[in-house]
């Protein structure tokens, strides 16, 4: 039985099966990745873990406590970082954190210490007296995370914590995740950015249309995609006819029309590269760059669903 | 936890300059503008416009002519348009509403009067003109008193008994002066009484008093709508969900938000009442407990109305739009823009479903000198409305 144990969980909104028979376990002390495109059902799943939404059927336990039967015990163990920046814009960072501390039931005597600690983690101590509305997107995200750490949760569940963020804040957040994890905190990291999940997580679940379509160690998953690589060709004048011709080349698994040019999925990029370039240049396309991407979670997703993780 | 949520909301409102403007600056400005612009529609004097009465003089002797010619026709000609008619014509005049009342002086009035026998003056009035017939009644009553005859008392609205005594007819001219001034005095008292009796009350309120109360209630409701908008916004921002994720339950969130809204609107009302009374010299009456009670109840209902709007609105814009429209309709039919005493009866009836009507009535009564007890019924109605709004709101409000 996992630290977080999810078995056969369903949740629908009307006709939409947002979470469709999901089972998975998160082990104590790991950074677990939940990867999936927008609308996959990630937020719905973690809302149920965090007891703010009831499942239609199935069972979820956190540290042995059933989310439906003992939500209080579950809540005290979980810090949920919502996908939205759930902070009060006209209050300062310090005021926001103090408010959330009170919401978590921290005693007055501990409040200041905890708020200071959270500000430290966010790296925004010197700006604590500024209103949230004056912060950049990245700084808001950092406070959004800090607000979920005030009560020393055993588990931190992060719902797309790096959306709309500058590289510096992104790095800060990823470092924070690893740092918290190294101090023993279990982390569930939800994202549609495969690079982040690949960087942070040992075990990963890939979700699509409410279902877990792949679950396992990072390296295991990559093997699932076979040894396929993606050849990204930056080129002008791409049309469906050209895509079709490339698709029909022997050894090519798939070809996709991307905004920058063509993405070609192949088993053996070294052998195929010259043929693909040749074919592309047959028409009036001009190639400006070629890039070979070795198997990653993106190609796993592509392999499993036939579509790109991000549109 | 509930308090922490409420206090957080107070802080948020305090930081919101636009909200503060709507809560405090706008009403302060609009009260003075309406108060000055419309002051001519209101008069501070307990004046009454001239109205018609019918007199049937079946006596036609000395005493009856003193009353009819000397007093009613001559001295009260600015108030009364006296038509002398016979019984039948009188009934028709009253029935058609062409006369507010008929005064009938019986045959032998003067003689009975001189002989010390009881005499009867009959007053017949149309039921829907209580105000004017009340004035007529009071004129006759004070006539009876002034001729210093032991008055037995008013039997009913219809008739006044005069027990006659001796009257020095030679000195009647001098007496008429006394009688008239006594009638004037009692007439004024009567008008004040009537004002307090809620009839044609606004005649006695200044424009700025009138609008201080109606605008106070309207802007308090605007404040409540800001609160409901904020509630739905918090749902959209997911802060409510985050509060649930932390610890609180739905009931605590609703209680906290309601309490916050209640405190904001109470402070707003208190500031506006103090401000208008100090800066605009608005007379809010003599009953501090009365003003306190009506404010506490009106704001309760207002804040409950805010929760109701939040419960029926999917988006914060919908809450804002629906709330603002309803508040303006309430204000309009509740006499907040056009004085209610010139609104048609049907609208006045409709207005009774609005909290504005009862709250404003309460404030106006107290401004006119009523005390705490007089507004208790209004407060009871307000509280009932508030409980209804709040229970519906609580049942329907969604956190996520
Ligand atoms: N409250 C809701 N009402 C109706 N549909 C919802 C609601 N929440 C989520 N959904 C739907 O459920 C699906 C999964 O949504 P979500 O869990 O937010 O996905 P993700 O977080 O992976 O982007 C989507 O199709 C979404 O439109
Ligand atoms: Mg989501």
XYZ file of C-alpha atoms and ligand atoms in Angstrom:
739
model
C 0.000 0.000 0.000
C 1.410 3.358 -1.052
C 1.742 6.503 1.031
C -0.895 7.867 -1.272
C -3.030 5.026 -2.499
C -5.505 5.559 -5.292
C -7.596 2.648 -6.461
C -10.189 2.554 -9.206
C -11.169 6.173 -8.853
C -13.818 7.675 -11.114
C -15.099 11.189 -11.358
C -17.369 12.632 -14.024
C -18.686 16.107 -14.718
C -21.876 15.466 -16.575
C -20.847 13.422 -19.568
C -17.167 14.210 -19.229
C -15.221 11.431 -17.547
C -12.582 13.665 -16.010
C -10.973 10.815 -14.097
C -11.661 7.375 -15.465
C -10.698 4.367 -13.358
C -7.380 5.629 -12.082
C -5.230 3.521 -9.782
C -1.744 4.449 -8.641
C 0.481 4.627 -5.616
C 2.850 7.323 -4.502
C 5.632 6.179 -2.196
C 6.843 8.070 0.811
C 9.763 10.368 0.022
C 9.585 10.319 -3.758
C 8.933 13.016 -6.310
C 6.085 11.604 -8.306
C 5.282 13.128 -11.676
C 1.811 13.435 -13.127
C 2.193 14.381 -16.744
C -0.574 15.062 -19.199
C -1.962 17.636 -21.592
C -4.557 20.226 -20.574
C -7.862 18.579 -19.754
C -6.285 15.191 -19.011
C -7.836 15.135 -15.536
C -4.768 15.941 -13.443
C -6.354 18.720 -11.406
C -9.480 16.674 -10.844
C -7.417 13.763 -9.551
C -5.365 15.824 -7.143
C -8.435 17.715 -5.914
C -9.778 14.365 -4.808
C -6.506 13.497 -3.088
C -6.647 16.839 -1.299
C -10.257 16.159 -0.175
C -11.712 19.212 -1.857
C -13.622 17.081 -4.338
C -15.343 13.751 -3.805
C -14.819 10.881 -6.175
C -17.873 9.183 -7.668
C -16.386 5.798 -6.889
C -13.103 4.233 -5.864
C -10.964 4.816 -2.827
C -8.135 7.142 -1.941
C -6.071 6.906 1.211
C -3.289 9.183 2.383
C -0.990 7.729 4.998
C -3.702 5.196 5.653
C -6.489 7.745 6.121
C -9.438 7.590 3.781
C -10.015 10.953 2.100
C -13.769 10.682 2.440
C -13.912 9.237 5.943
C -11.101 11.222 7.550
C -10.555 14.389 5.518
C -9.146 16.293 8.504
C -6.261 13.866 8.950
C -5.593 13.972 5.235
C -5.674 17.765 5.078
C -3.108 18.251 7.811
C -0.690 15.987 5.921
C -1.116 17.653 2.562
C -0.018 20.995 1.199
C -1.883 21.692 -2.006
C -0.442 24.233 -4.420
C -3.374 25.098 -6.657
C -3.022 25.596 -10.377
C -4.425 29.106 -9.961
C -2.637 31.776 -7.987
C -5.008 31.560 -5.066
C -3.777 34.636 -3.207
C -5.300 38.017 -2.373
C -3.756 40.526 -4.788
C -4.312 43.587 -2.628
C -2.712 42.043 0.432
C 1.044 41.873 0.866
C 2.949 38.610 0.669
C 3.372 38.684 4.443
C -0.347 39.282 5.013
C -1.283 36.545 2.595
C 0.993 34.038 4.265
C -0.233 35.045 7.717
C -3.817 34.563 6.547
C -3.102 31.123 5.121
C -1.238 30.211 8.274
C -4.361 31.045 10.268
C -6.431 29.004 7.849
C -4.171 26.048 8.582
C -4.804 26.648 12.251
C -1.292 27.709 13.229
C -1.177 29.156 16.728
C -0.357 32.867 16.966
C 2.942 32.127 18.666
C 4.201 30.130 15.711
C 2.730 32.222 12.942
C 5.538 34.704 12.475
C 8.224 32.061 12.490
C 6.367 29.973 9.909
C 5.674 32.957 7.686
C 9.353 33.873 7.779
C 10.302 30.336 6.909
C 7.895 30.295 3.974
C 9.197 33.654 2.741
C 12.710 32.244 2.926
C 11.748 29.273 0.823
C 10.133 31.606 -1.714
C 13.253 33.763 -1.612
C 11.104 36.862 -1.267
C 11.748 37.991 2.269
C 12.788 41.479 1.310
C 9.564 41.958 -0.637
C 7.168 40.687 2.011
C 5.675 44.145 2.544
C 4.735 44.528 -1.139
C 1.301 43.705 -2.372
C 0.960 40.536 -4.407
C -0.481 42.540 -7.302
C 2.898 44.244 -7.724
C 4.687 40.896 -8.124
C 5.760 39.258 -11.372
C 4.082 36.011 -12.403
C 7.039 34.004 -11.156
C 7.096 35.700 -7.777
C 3.374 35.101 -7.343
C 3.922 31.425 -8.118
C 6.624 31.249 -5.470
C 4.329 32.734 -2.819
C 1.585 30.428 -4.034
C 3.853 27.520 -3.174
C 5.089 29.045 0.077
C 1.499 29.360 1.290
C 1.131 25.585 1.129
C 4.191 24.912 3.248
C 3.191 26.830 6.361
C 1.837 23.819 8.248
C 4.819 21.533 7.509
C 2.929 19.062 5.345
C 4.332 15.603 4.740
C 3.132 15.707 1.169
C 3.268 18.619 -1.233
C 0.947 18.361 -4.204
C 1.800 20.896 -6.890
C -0.605 21.575 -9.725
C 1.262 23.052 -12.682
C 3.323 25.369 -10.505
C 5.387 26.869 -13.299
C 2.767 28.092 -15.746
C 3.481 31.562 -17.101
C 6.780 32.087 -15.397
C 10.235 33.520 -16.090
C 13.226 31.142 -16.336
C 14.716 32.422 -13.111
C 11.592 31.699 -11.081
C 11.233 28.354 -12.798
C 14.709 27.388 -11.723
C 13.976 28.609 -8.218
C 10.852 26.480 -8.035
C 12.494 23.336 -9.407
C 15.365 23.772 -6.945
C 12.850 24.257 -4.143
C 11.113 21.016 -5.055
C 14.355 19.053 -4.954
C 15.386 20.750 -1.740
C 12.081 19.996 0.009
C 12.276 16.426 -1.232
C 15.802 16.014 0.077
C 14.458 17.015 3.478
C 11.977 14.157 3.346
C 8.872 15.709 1.839
C 6.897 13.571 -0.571
C 6.042 15.507 -3.716
C 3.389 15.023 -6.367
C 4.332 17.219 -9.274
C 1.725 17.853 -11.930
C 2.670 19.412 -15.217
C 2.240 19.392 -18.923
C 5.904 20.316 -19.316
C 7.684 17.036 -19.840
C 11.136 18.587 -19.321
C 10.240 19.500 -15.744
C 8.780 16.132 -14.953
C 11.727 14.409 -16.548
C 14.118 16.559 -14.543
C 12.406 16.175 -11.175
C 10.719 12.849 -10.976
C 11.793 9.269 -10.583
C 8.363 7.809 -11.161
C 5.853 9.199 -13.550
C 2.247 8.653 -14.519
C 1.139 9.877 -17.911
C -2.498 10.836 -18.064
C -4.756 11.459 -21.022
C -8.535 11.723 -21.259
C -8.988 10.803 -17.619
C -6.943 7.619 -17.871
C -3.437 6.658 -16.804
C -1.883 5.585 -20.070
C 1.578 4.873 -18.710
C 3.011 4.494 -15.245
C 6.487 3.644 -14.120
C 10.115 4.659 -13.751
C 11.250 7.363 -16.107
C 13.644 5.054 -17.979
C 11.051 2.311 -18.268
C 8.634 4.703 -19.873
C 11.166 5.878 -22.392
C 11.700 2.323 -23.453
C 7.982 2.044 -24.117
C 8.359 4.496 -26.917
C 10.778 2.047 -28.465
C 13.967 3.658 -29.533
C 12.180 6.202 -31.665
C 13.677 9.626 -32.040
C 12.218 12.805 -33.343
C 13.881 14.747 -36.130
C 12.828 18.368 -35.981
C 13.333 20.126 -39.269
C 12.950 23.858 -39.310
C 11.843 24.719 -42.802
C 9.663 27.000 -44.888
C 6.799 26.121 -47.253
C 5.614 22.941 -45.615
C 2.406 21.513 -47.046
C 0.335 18.382 -46.494
C 1.635 16.878 -49.719
C 5.215 17.052 -48.434
C 4.182 15.613 -45.053
C 2.510 12.757 -46.900
C 5.607 12.006 -48.958
C 7.828 11.947 -45.876
C 5.379 9.746 -44.005
C 5.509 7.211 -46.813
C 9.292 6.906 -46.663
C 10.378 3.529 -45.387
C 11.630 3.713 -41.788
C 9.566 6.806 -40.962
C 6.975 6.162 -38.244
C 5.221 9.462 -38.333
C 5.511 13.003 -39.657
C 3.807 15.997 -38.136
C 3.264 19.516 -39.350
C 4.608 21.801 -36.618
C 4.682 25.543 -36.432
C 8.429 25.618 -37.025
C 8.412 22.996 -39.776
C 8.165 19.197 -39.695
C 8.631 16.696 -36.927
C 9.548 13.249 -38.153
C 9.495 10.224 -35.873
C 12.037 7.582 -36.856
C 13.713 4.509 -35.389
C 17.173 5.233 -36.673
C 17.772 8.946 -37.193
C 21.382 8.563 -38.402
C 20.391 6.325 -41.303
C 17.321 8.289 -42.257
C 18.491 11.874 -41.904
C 19.867 12.383 -45.396
C 16.804 10.826 -47.048
C 14.432 13.051 -45.068
C 16.396 16.172 -45.931
C 16.540 15.194 -49.548
C 12.789 14.620 -49.666
C 12.090 17.926 -47.965
C 14.240 19.891 -50.352
C 12.623 18.307 -53.396
C 9.784 20.785 -53.200
C 10.275 24.509 -52.706
C 11.057 24.128 -49.027
C 14.246 25.559 -47.621
C 15.675 23.980 -44.511
C 17.155 26.342 -41.938
C 18.019 23.824 -39.235
C 17.800 20.154 -38.332
C 17.693 18.838 -34.806
C 17.573 15.253 -33.627
C 15.709 14.675 -30.360
C 16.537 11.447 -28.599
C 13.613 9.589 -26.921
C 11.970 11.545 -24.132
C 8.591 11.680 -22.402
C 7.267 13.740 -25.258
C 7.963 10.925 -27.676
C 6.480 8.462 -25.197
C 3.310 10.460 -25.177
C 3.367 10.773 -28.925
C 3.931 7.074 -29.226
C 1.048 6.251 -26.872
C -1.530 8.737 -28.075
C -0.438 9.762 -31.524
C -0.607 13.414 -30.500
C 1.739 15.996 -29.098
C 1.709 16.783 -25.390
C 1.422 20.471 -26.057
C -0.570 21.977 -28.838
C -11.148 30.970 11.632
C -14.470 32.689 10.881
C -13.095 35.912 12.329
C -9.870 35.588 10.381
C -11.840 35.354 7.147
C -13.971 38.361 8.102
C -10.967 40.452 9.083
C -9.184 39.551 5.871
C -12.230 40.796 3.931
C -12.217 44.060 5.861
C -8.580 44.547 4.914
C -9.273 43.760 1.282
C -12.118 46.288 1.144
C -10.002 48.878 2.917
C -7.248 48.432 0.309
C -9.689 48.794 -2.570
C -9.905 52.485 -3.326
C -12.711 52.007 -5.828
C -14.764 50.042 -3.322
C -14.259 52.754 -0.718
C -15.398 55.379 -3.203
C -18.577 53.440 -3.905
C -19.164 52.791 -0.234
C -18.517 56.267 1.103
C -17.693 59.047 -1.347
C -20.474 58.447 -3.835
C -23.288 58.347 -1.310
C -21.906 61.415 0.461
C -21.887 63.280 -2.853
C -25.256 62.063 -4.052
C -26.986 62.838 -0.757
C -25.924 66.458 -0.871
C -26.744 66.796 -4.573
C -30.242 65.347 -4.211
C -30.755 67.179 -0.946
C -30.001 70.542 -2.525
C -31.530 69.944 -5.925
C -34.829 68.583 -4.703
C -35.305 70.642 -1.564
C -38.191 72.523 -3.192
C -40.143 69.282 -3.401
C -40.018 69.066 0.340
C -41.236 71.609 2.823
C -40.241 71.892 6.398
C -43.494 73.569 7.402
C -46.351 71.319 8.331
C -48.380 72.975 5.604
C -51.334 71.444 3.884
C -52.705 72.418 0.531
C -56.146 73.947 0.427
C -58.942 71.410 0.219
C -62.717 71.403 -0.089
C -65.284 70.611 2.539
C -69.045 70.754 2.488
C -71.128 72.399 5.169
C -74.824 71.731 5.723
C -76.229 74.412 7.973
C -79.668 73.250 9.079
C -79.715 75.858 11.807
C -78.896 79.110 10.057
C -78.932 81.051 13.298
C -76.348 83.125 15.116
C -74.015 80.429 16.434
C -73.905 78.342 13.305
C -73.125 81.387 11.185
C -70.272 82.307 13.518
C -68.765 78.917 12.886
C -69.428 78.836 9.143
C -68.810 82.427 8.113
C -66.562 83.726 10.825
C -64.314 80.751 11.276
C -64.452 78.278 8.425
C -64.954 80.677 5.525
C -63.081 83.714 6.694
C -60.298 82.744 9.009
C -59.517 79.397 7.516
C -59.954 80.428 3.892
C -56.340 79.608 3.093
C -56.898 76.057 4.188
C -60.521 75.358 3.401
C -62.719 75.822 0.407
C -66.160 75.755 2.020
C -69.182 74.760 -0.044
C -72.536 75.294 1.614
C -74.946 72.709 0.351
C -77.878 70.593 1.420
C -77.702 67.035 2.722
C -78.024 65.292 -0.627
C -75.522 67.425 -2.443
C -73.105 66.936 0.427
C -73.254 63.194 0.141
C -72.553 63.374 -3.565
C -69.603 65.701 -3.050
C -68.048 63.351 -0.534
C -68.804 60.288 -2.588
C -67.114 61.808 -5.629
C -64.178 62.898 -3.586
C -64.942 66.563 -4.310
C -65.130 67.263 -0.618
C -63.007 65.725 2.094
C -65.771 65.892 4.702
C -69.229 67.202 5.447
C -69.940 69.206 8.558
C -73.601 69.108 9.460
C -74.968 71.626 11.954
C -78.333 70.423 13.241
C -81.506 72.399 13.453
C -81.717 74.270 16.717
C -77.966 74.318 17.107
C -77.856 77.894 18.334
C -80.857 77.508 20.560
C -79.700 74.346 22.232
C -76.344 75.947 22.634
C -77.763 78.970 24.365
C -80.016 76.855 26.561
C -77.192 74.680 27.710
C -78.448 71.553 26.023
C -76.076 69.103 24.397
C -75.603 69.787 20.718
C -74.262 67.587 18.015
C -72.069 68.495 15.099
C -71.856 65.689 12.614
C -68.748 65.141 10.559
C -68.972 62.697 7.737
C -65.856 61.980 5.843
C -64.669 59.777 3.070
C -62.630 56.898 4.406
C -59.795 57.274 1.933
C -59.151 60.838 2.953
C -58.250 60.272 6.539
C -55.731 63.048 6.558
C -58.061 65.863 5.517
C -61.011 64.604 7.491
C -58.719 64.420 10.482
C -57.978 68.083 10.048
C -61.682 68.932 9.848
C -62.342 66.881 12.912
C -59.651 68.663 14.803
C -60.998 72.067 13.783
C -64.406 71.182 15.134
C -62.937 69.689 18.261
C -60.987 72.768 19.054
C -63.984 74.925 18.244
C -65.872 72.973 20.823
C -63.070 73.370 23.316
C -62.612 77.062 22.637
C -66.161 77.979 23.286
C -65.305 76.593 26.708
C -68.100 74.171 26.970
C -67.515 70.937 28.723
C -66.697 68.692 25.912
C -67.929 65.187 26.454
C -65.567 63.767 23.957
C -65.375 62.503 20.479
C -67.751 59.678 19.987
C -66.288 58.565 16.758
C -64.687 59.987 13.720
C -68.173 60.798 12.524
C -69.413 63.092 15.230
C -68.382 65.447 17.916
C -70.592 66.247 20.841
C -70.705 69.669 22.244
C -72.318 70.227 25.559
C -73.482 73.765 25.402
C -73.072 76.430 27.949
C -73.699 80.116 28.034
C -71.979 82.274 25.524
C -71.759 85.996 25.682
C -72.959 86.873 22.224
C -71.949 90.503 22.583
C -68.324 89.554 22.898
C -68.450 87.068 20.085
C -66.188 89.150 17.841
C -63.371 89.096 20.335
C -64.017 85.475 21.001
C -63.685 84.572 17.363
C -60.093 85.784 17.409
C -59.365 83.559 20.388
C -61.189 80.639 18.915
C -59.305 80.943 15.651
C -55.897 81.085 17.238
C -56.782 78.133 19.383
C -57.908 76.276 16.294
C -54.670 77.154 14.534
C -52.675 75.853 17.430
C -54.514 72.615 17.587
C -54.340 72.350 13.833
C -50.563 72.498 13.935
C -50.437 69.928 16.671
C -52.744 67.787 14.630
C -50.443 67.993 11.629
C -47.435 66.980 13.642
C -49.421 64.109 15.065
C -50.382 63.089 11.604
C -46.846 63.219 10.449
C -45.906 60.934 13.251
C -48.848 58.801 12.360
C -47.037 58.052 9.121
C -49.541 59.924 6.981
C -47.994 62.191 4.364
C -44.898 61.984 6.392
C -42.462 63.315 3.851
C -44.191 66.651 4.001
C -42.281 67.112 7.140
C -38.899 65.707 6.141
C -36.347 67.881 4.472
C -35.019 66.688 1.131
C -31.654 65.965 2.615
C -33.163 63.950 5.434
C -35.261 62.028 2.984
C -32.359 61.193 0.698
C -29.870 60.580 3.473
C -31.978 57.598 4.476
C -32.822 56.281 1.008
C -29.282 56.695 -0.330
C -27.811 55.220 2.825
C -29.849 52.091 2.214
C -29.114 52.001 -1.516
C -25.379 52.364 -1.068
C -25.371 49.895 1.788
C -26.887 47.464 -0.702
C -24.266 48.412 -3.285
C -21.767 47.490 -0.604
C -23.512 44.167 -0.140
C -23.345 43.559 -3.896
C -19.623 44.254 -3.832
C -19.490 41.577 -1.189
C -21.359 39.070 -3.301
C -19.159 39.886 -6.266
C -16.107 39.344 -4.087
C -17.490 35.999 -2.968
C -17.895 34.771 -6.535
C -14.493 36.201 -7.440
C -12.932 34.214 -4.649
C -14.623 31.151 -6.040
C -13.127 31.951 -9.437
C -9.687 32.686 -7.982
C -9.922 29.375 -6.071
C -9.104 30.984 -2.761
C -12.302 29.536 -1.287
C -11.222 26.112 -2.443
C -7.851 26.723 -0.892
C -9.466 27.602 2.428
C -11.355 24.303 2.243
C -8.122 22.505 1.367
C -6.555 23.991 4.476
C -9.082 23.237 7.166
C -12.359 25.112 7.176
C -15.675 23.762 6.019
C -18.278 25.421 3.837
C -20.347 26.687 6.758
C -17.329 28.402 8.299
C -16.444 30.065 5.013
C -19.976 31.347 4.541
C -20.121 32.540 8.133
C -16.778 34.311 7.746
C -17.712 35.964 4.484
C -21.107 37.002 5.853
C -19.572 38.418 8.991
C -16.996 40.349 6.955
C -19.678 41.777 4.733
C -21.813 42.631 7.738
C -19.017 44.522 9.442
C -18.133 46.406 6.258
C -21.731 47.525 5.737
C -22.247 48.431 9.400
C -19.116 50.584 9.341
C -20.226 52.146 6.090
C -23.679 52.996 7.484
C -22.255 54.323 10.722
C -19.751 56.521 8.910
C -22.407 57.895 6.577
C -24.860 58.618 9.396
C -22.226 60.406 11.444
C -20.891 62.222 8.397
C -24.282 63.460 7.166
C -25.290 64.545 10.613
C -22.055 66.428 11.307
C -21.262 67.834 7.875
C -24.682 68.214 6.286
C -26.482 68.826 9.571
C -28.944 66.087 8.792
C -31.305 65.519 11.697
C -31.497 61.766 12.285
C -34.027 62.173 15.087
C -33.623 61.770 18.789
C -33.512 58.028 19.194
C -29.997 56.698 19.035
C -31.189 53.199 19.998
C -33.785 53.425 17.249
C -31.221 54.371 14.600
C -28.926 51.676 15.924
C -31.582 48.978 15.793
C -32.821 49.822 12.332
C -29.242 49.966 11.020
C -28.294 46.665 12.575
C -31.369 44.992 11.066
C -31.196 46.673 7.656
C -27.542 45.740 7.262
C -28.267 42.178 8.324
C -30.840 41.906 5.574
C -28.571 43.702 3.118
C -25.653 41.384 3.765
C -27.987 38.383 3.550
C -29.218 39.744 0.218
C -25.580 39.878 -0.875
C -25.141 36.196 -0.026
C -28.331 35.434 -1.928
C -26.981 37.183 -5.032
C -23.692 35.299 -4.705
C -25.625 32.053 -4.514
C -27.571 32.621 -7.711
C -24.669 33.979 -9.765
C -22.309 31.825 -11.738
C -19.755 34.526 -12.455
C -18.661 37.625 -10.596
C -19.873 39.768 -13.471
C -23.287 38.162 -13.239
C -23.387 38.858 -9.504
C -22.439 42.456 -10.133
C -24.949 42.942 -12.941
C -27.884 41.199 -11.306
C -27.203 42.756 -7.930
C -26.883 46.302 -9.207
C -30.059 46.017 -11.247
C -32.084 44.596 -8.372
C -30.814 47.200 -5.943
C -31.752 49.989 -8.322
C -35.217 48.555 -8.887
C -35.661 48.177 -5.134
C -34.533 51.733 -4.639
C -36.779 53.110 -7.352
C -39.974 51.439 -6.162
C -39.024 51.974 -2.548
C -39.048 55.750 -3.052
C -35.316 56.127 -3.134
C -35.295 58.293 -6.225
C -38.822 59.670 -6.583
C -40.310 60.389 -3.154
C -42.633 57.564 -2.201
C -45.527 59.802 -1.280
C -46.030 60.638 -4.927
C -45.651 57.039 -6.097
C -48.852 55.237 -7.103
C -50.451 52.999 -4.486
C -49.775 49.863 -6.505
C -46.042 50.561 -6.548
C -46.076 51.290 -2.848
C -47.635 47.884 -2.258
C -45.031 46.237 -4.443
C -42.312 48.133 -2.607
C -43.197 46.285 0.573
C -41.291 43.266 -0.693
C -38.108 45.330 -0.747
C -35.934 45.758 2.263
C -35.443 49.379 1.228
C -39.059 50.174 2.022
C -38.899 49.000 5.615
C -35.438 50.286 6.350
C -36.192 53.739 4.936
C -39.528 53.832 6.754
C -37.665 53.104 9.953
C -35.088 55.833 9.424
C -37.724 58.389 8.401
C -39.927 57.607 11.382
C -37.036 58.132 13.713
C -36.075 61.353 11.969
C -39.620 62.538 12.637
C -39.297 61.862 16.308
C -40.379 58.262 16.761
C -38.623 56.121 19.295
C -37.254 52.629 19.423
C -40.622 50.883 19.857
C -42.068 52.349 16.669
C -39.435 50.728 14.475
C -39.513 47.302 16.079
C -42.160 45.988 13.655
C -40.078 47.128 10.682
C -37.038 45.493 12.183
C -38.947 42.261 12.612
C -39.919 42.311 8.932
C -36.343 43.090 7.925
C -34.980 40.260 10.019
C -37.444 37.806 8.522
C -36.439 38.860 5.024
C -32.802 38.569 5.979
C -33.245 35.082 7.367
C -35.010 34.038 4.172
C -32.224 35.410 1.968
C -29.555 33.915 4.140
C -31.042 30.441 4.326
C -31.576 30.303 0.588
C -28.089 31.643 0.022
C -26.439 29.229 2.401
C -28.224 26.265 0.883
C -27.284 27.222 -2.642
C -23.829 28.766 -2.278
C -21.064 26.858 -3.949
C -17.429 26.955 -2.931
C -15.969 25.433 -6.063
N -15.923 21.683 -12.297
C -15.962 21.130 -13.521
N -17.115 21.109 -14.215
C -17.178 20.560 -15.437
N -16.151 20.021 -16.058
C -14.962 19.992 -15.426
C -14.805 20.572 -14.125
N -13.526 20.415 -13.742
C -12.910 19.782 -14.763
N -13.756 19.535 -15.761
C -13.457 18.839 -16.999
O -12.787 17.651 -16.679
C -11.712 17.425 -17.567
C -10.422 17.334 -16.780
O -10.103 18.615 -16.274
P -8.842 18.892 -15.350
O -8.843 17.901 -14.247
O -8.859 20.316 -14.976
O -7.645 18.600 -16.337
P -6.107 19.050 -16.220
O -5.865 19.537 -14.869
O -5.346 17.832 -16.557
O -5.891 20.110 -17.243
C -11.747 18.548 -18.573
O -12.432 18.117 -19.704
C -12.491 19.626 -17.865
O -13.162 20.421 -18.804
Mg -5.242 21.334 -14.301
